[in-house]
CSV table of C-alpha atoms in Angstrom, one decimal:
chain,number,residue,atom,x,y,z
A,17,MET,CA,22.5,2.4,14.2
A,18,ILE,CA,19.4,0.7,12.8
A,19,ARG,CA,17.5,3.9,13.0
A,20,SER,CA,20.1,5.8,10.9
A,21,PHE,CA,19.8,3.0,8.3
A,22,ILE,CA,16.1,2.4,8.2
A,23,LEU,CA,14.8,6.0,8.2
A,24,PRO,CA,16.7,7.2,5.0
A,25,VAL,CA,15.8,3.9,3.3
A,26,GLU,CA,12.2,4.3,4.2
A,27,ARG,CA,12.0,7.9,2.9
A,28,VAL,CA,13.2,6.7,-0.5
A,29,THR,CA,11.1,3.5,-0.6
A,30,THR,CA,7.9,5.1,0.6
A,31,SER,CA,8.2,8.0,-1.8
A,32,ALA,CA,8.9,5.6,-4.7
A,33,ALA,CA,5.9,3.4,-3.6
A,34,LEU,CA,3.6,6.4,-3.5
A,35,VAL,CA,4.7,7.6,-7.0
A,36,ALA,CA,4.3,4.0,-8.4
A,37,ALA,CA,0.9,3.7,-6.8
A,38,GLU,CA,-0.2,7.0,-8.4
A,39,ALA,CA,1.1,5.7,-11.7
A,40,CYS,CA,-0.8,2.5,-11.3
A,41,LEU,CA,-4.0,4.5,-10.6
A,42,THR,CA,-3.3,6.6,-13.7
A,43,ILE,CA,-2.8,3.5,-15.8
A,44,ALA,CA,-6.0,1.9,-14.5
A,45,CYS,CA,-8.0,5.1,-15.2
A,46,GLY,CA,-6.6,5.3,-18.8
A,47,ALA,CA,-7.2,1.6,-19.5
A,48,GLY,CA,-10.7,1.9,-18.1
A,49,LEU,CA,-11.4,4.9,-20.2
A,50,TRP,CA,-10.1,3.1,-23.3
A,51,GLN,CA,-12.3,0.1,-22.4
A,52,VAL,CA,-15.4,2.3,-22.3
A,53,ILE,CA,-14.5,4.1,-25.6
A,54,SER,CA,-13.6,0.9,-27.4
A,55,ARG,CA,-16.8,-0.9,-26.2
A,56,PHE,CA,-19.4,1.8,-26.5
A,57,VAL,CA,-18.0,4.2,-29.1
A,58,LEU,CA,-16.1,1.9,-31.4
A,59,ALA,CA,-18.2,-1.2,-30.7
A,60,ASP,CA,-15.0,-3.2,-30.6
A,61,PRO,CA,-14.0,-3.9,-27.0
A,62,ALA,CA,-10.3,-4.2,-26.1
A,63,ILE,CA,-9.5,-7.6,-24.7
A,64,TRP,CA,-6.5,-6.3,-22.7
A,65,SER,CA,-7.9,-3.2,-20.9
A,66,GLU,CA,-9.9,-5.0,-18.2
A,67,ALA,CA,-7.0,-7.2,-17.2
A,68,LEU,CA,-4.7,-4.2,-17.2
A,69,VAL,CA,-7.1,-2.3,-14.9
A,70,ARG,CA,-7.3,-5.2,-12.5
A,71,LEU,CA,-3.5,-5.7,-12.5
A,72,SER,CA,-2.9,-1.9,-12.0
A,73,LEU,CA,-5.4,-1.7,-9.1
A,74,ILE,CA,-3.8,-4.7,-7.3
A,75,TRP,CA,-0.4,-3.1,-7.6
A,76,MET,CA,-1.8,0.3,-6.5
A,77,ALA,CA,-3.3,-1.1,-3.4
A,78,MET,CA,-0.2,-3.0,-2.3
A,79,LEU,CA,2.1,-0.1,-3.1
A,80,GLY,CA,-0.1,2.3,-1.3
A,81,PHE,CA,0.1,0.3,1.9
A,82,SER,CA,3.5,1.7,3.0
A,83,PRO,CA,2.6,5.4,2.5
A,84,ALA,CA,-0.7,4.8,4.4
A,85,ILE,CA,1.2,3.3,7.3
A,86,ARG,CA,3.8,6.0,7.4
A,87,ARG,CA,1.3,8.8,7.2
A,88,GLY,CA,-0.9,7.4,9.9
A,89,ALA,CA,-3.8,6.9,7.6
A,90,LEU,CA,-5.0,3.6,9.0
A,91,MET,CA,-8.2,4.7,10.7
A,92,ALA,CA,-8.5,2.2,13.5
A,93,ILE,CA,-4.9,2.5,14.5
A,94,ASP,CA,-4.9,6.3,14.3
A,95,LEU,CA,-8.0,6.5,16.5
A,96,ALA,CA,-6.6,4.3,19.2
A,97,ALA,CA,-3.2,5.9,19.1
A,98,GLY,CA,-4.8,9.4,19.5
A,99,LEU,CA,-6.5,8.3,22.7
A,100,ALA,CA,-3.3,6.8,24.3
A,101,LYS,CA,-0.7,8.9,26.2
A,102,GLY,CA,2.7,8.2,27.7
A,103,THR,CA,3.7,4.6,28.4
A,104,ALA,CA,0.4,3.3,27.0
A,105,LYS,CA,1.1,5.1,23.7
A,106,LYS,CA,4.6,3.6,23.5
A,107,LEU,CA,3.2,0.1,24.3
A,108,LEU,CA,0.5,0.6,21.7
A,109,ASP,CA,3.0,1.7,19.1
A,110,GLY,CA,5.0,-1.5,19.8
A,111,VAL,CA,1.9,-3.6,19.4
A,112,ILE,CA,1.0,-1.9,16.2
A,113,ALA,CA,4.5,-2.3,14.7
A,114,ILE,CA,4.5,-6.0,15.7
A,115,SER,CA,1.0,-6.6,14.3
A,116,ILE,CA,1.9,-4.9,11.0
A,117,LEU,CA,5.2,-6.7,10.7
A,118,THR,CA,3.5,-10.1,11.5
A,119,LEU,CA,0.8,-9.4,8.8
A,120,CYS,CA,3.5,-8.4,6.3
A,121,GLY,CA,5.5,-11.4,7.1
A,122,LEU,CA,2.6,-13.8,6.6
A,123,LEU,CA,1.3,-12.1,3.5
A,124,GLY,CA,4.8,-11.9,2.1
A,125,PHE,CA,5.5,-15.5,2.7
A,126,TYR,CA,2.3,-16.8,1.1
A,127,GLY,CA,2.6,-14.2,-1.6
A,128,ILE,CA,6.0,-15.5,-2.6
A,129,SER,CA,4.6,-19.0,-2.5
A,130,MET,CA,1.7,-18.0,-4.8
A,131,VAL,CA,4.1,-16.3,-7.3
A,132,GLY,CA,5.9,-19.6,-7.7
A,133,ARG,CA,2.7,-21.6,-8.0
A,134,VAL,CA,1.2,-19.4,-10.8
A,135,ALA,CA,4.4,-18.6,-12.7
A,136,ARG,CA,3.4,-20.7,-15.7
A,137,GLN,CA,-0.2,-19.4,-15.9
A,138,GLU,CA,-1.0,-16.5,-18.3
A,139,MET,CA,-3.3,-13.6,-17.6
A,140,ALA,CA,-6.1,-13.6,-20.2
A,141,GLY,CA,-6.0,-10.5,-22.3
A,142,LEU,CA,-2.4,-9.4,-21.5
A,143,GLU,CA,-0.6,-12.7,-22.3
A,144,ILE,CA,1.9,-12.2,-19.4
A,145,SER,CA,2.4,-14.5,-16.4
A,146,ILE,CA,-0.2,-14.0,-13.7
A,147,ALA,CA,2.7,-14.1,-11.3
A,148,TRP,CA,3.2,-10.4,-12.1
A,149,GLY,CA,-0.1,-9.7,-10.3
A,150,TYR,CA,0.8,-11.9,-7.3
A,151,ALA,CA,4.2,-10.3,-7.1
A,152,ALA,CA,2.5,-7.2,-5.8
A,153,ILE,CA,1.9,-9.0,-2.5
A,154,PRO,CA,5.5,-9.6,-1.4
A,155,VAL,CA,6.7,-6.3,-2.8
A,156,GLY,CA,4.0,-4.3,-1.1
A,157,CYS,CA,4.6,-6.2,2.2
A,158,ALA,CA,8.3,-5.6,2.1
A,159,LEU,CA,7.8,-1.8,1.6
A,160,ALA,CA,5.1,-1.8,4.3
A,161,ALA,CA,7.4,-3.6,6.7
A,162,VAL,CA,10.1,-0.9,6.2
A,163,ALA,CA,7.4,1.8,6.7
A,164,ALA,CA,6.2,0.1,9.9
A,165,LEU,CA,9.7,-0.1,11.3
A,166,ALA,CA,10.3,3.6,10.4
A,167,ALA,CA,6.9,4.6,12.0
A,168,PHE,CA,7.9,2.8,15.2
A,169,LEU,CA,11.5,4.3,15.2
A,170,ASP,CA,10.4,7.8,14.3
A,171,PRO,CA,6.7,8.2,15.2
A,172,GLU,CA,6.8,12.0,15.0
A,173,ARG,CA,7.5,12.2,11.3
A,174,ALA,CA,4.4,12.0,9.1
A,175,PRO,CA,5.1,13.7,5.8
A,176,SER,CA,1.6,14.9,4.8
A,177,ILE,CA,0.4,15.9,8.3
A,178,PRO,CA,1.6,19.3,9.6
A,179,ALA,CA,2.7,19.4,13.3
A,180,GLY,CA,-0.3,19.8,15.6
A,181,ALA,CA,-2.8,18.8,12.9
A,182,GLN,CA,-4.9,15.7,12.8
A,183,SER,CA,-4.5,13.0,10.1
A,184,PRO,CA,-7.3,12.6,7.6
A,185,ALA,CA,-8.3,9.3,9.3
A,186,SER,CA,-8.7,11.0,12.8
A,187,SER,CA,-10.5,13.9,11.3
A,188,THR,CA,-13.0,11.6,9.6
A,189,ALA,CA,-13.3,9.5,12.7
A,190,THR,CA,-14.0,12.7,14.8
A,191,GLU,CA,-16.7,13.8,12.3
A,192,ILE,CA,-18.3,10.4,12.5
A,193,LEU,CA,-18.3,10.4,16.3
């Protein structure tokens, strides 16, 4: 029952998080480019672009956490999981899921607390509440928790990794070793 609910929800949330993270990276690149042009070509630096780059990168990192979990792109976890077999792998998968859920719970709890604490402060340059930046923490953690549950319930599905292939993290780890 929980599996039939979590997996479709995770597919939608992880896909949306990935698209949003990509959009945040695009926004950060565009704002950074504008900062360089306005500062060095026009000699009139934009006061908003640096803050927008920072805000976009924070959101990108937190939104990118759930696709990374679901695709097995966390290097240390992927390396250990690749070495485990049978019961040890199932136990390791459970420990990984509990660890990620614990991390997400703690970060989410304190992230919500910080959003409330900084709600009246404004972000210099953008003139919006700095809480918009801190809101990335609980949002990213909620999406990552859904992805961690889905990865535990359906460990075989990894959208970007074809069957029998290694993930980018394990390929990199193998090259390093």
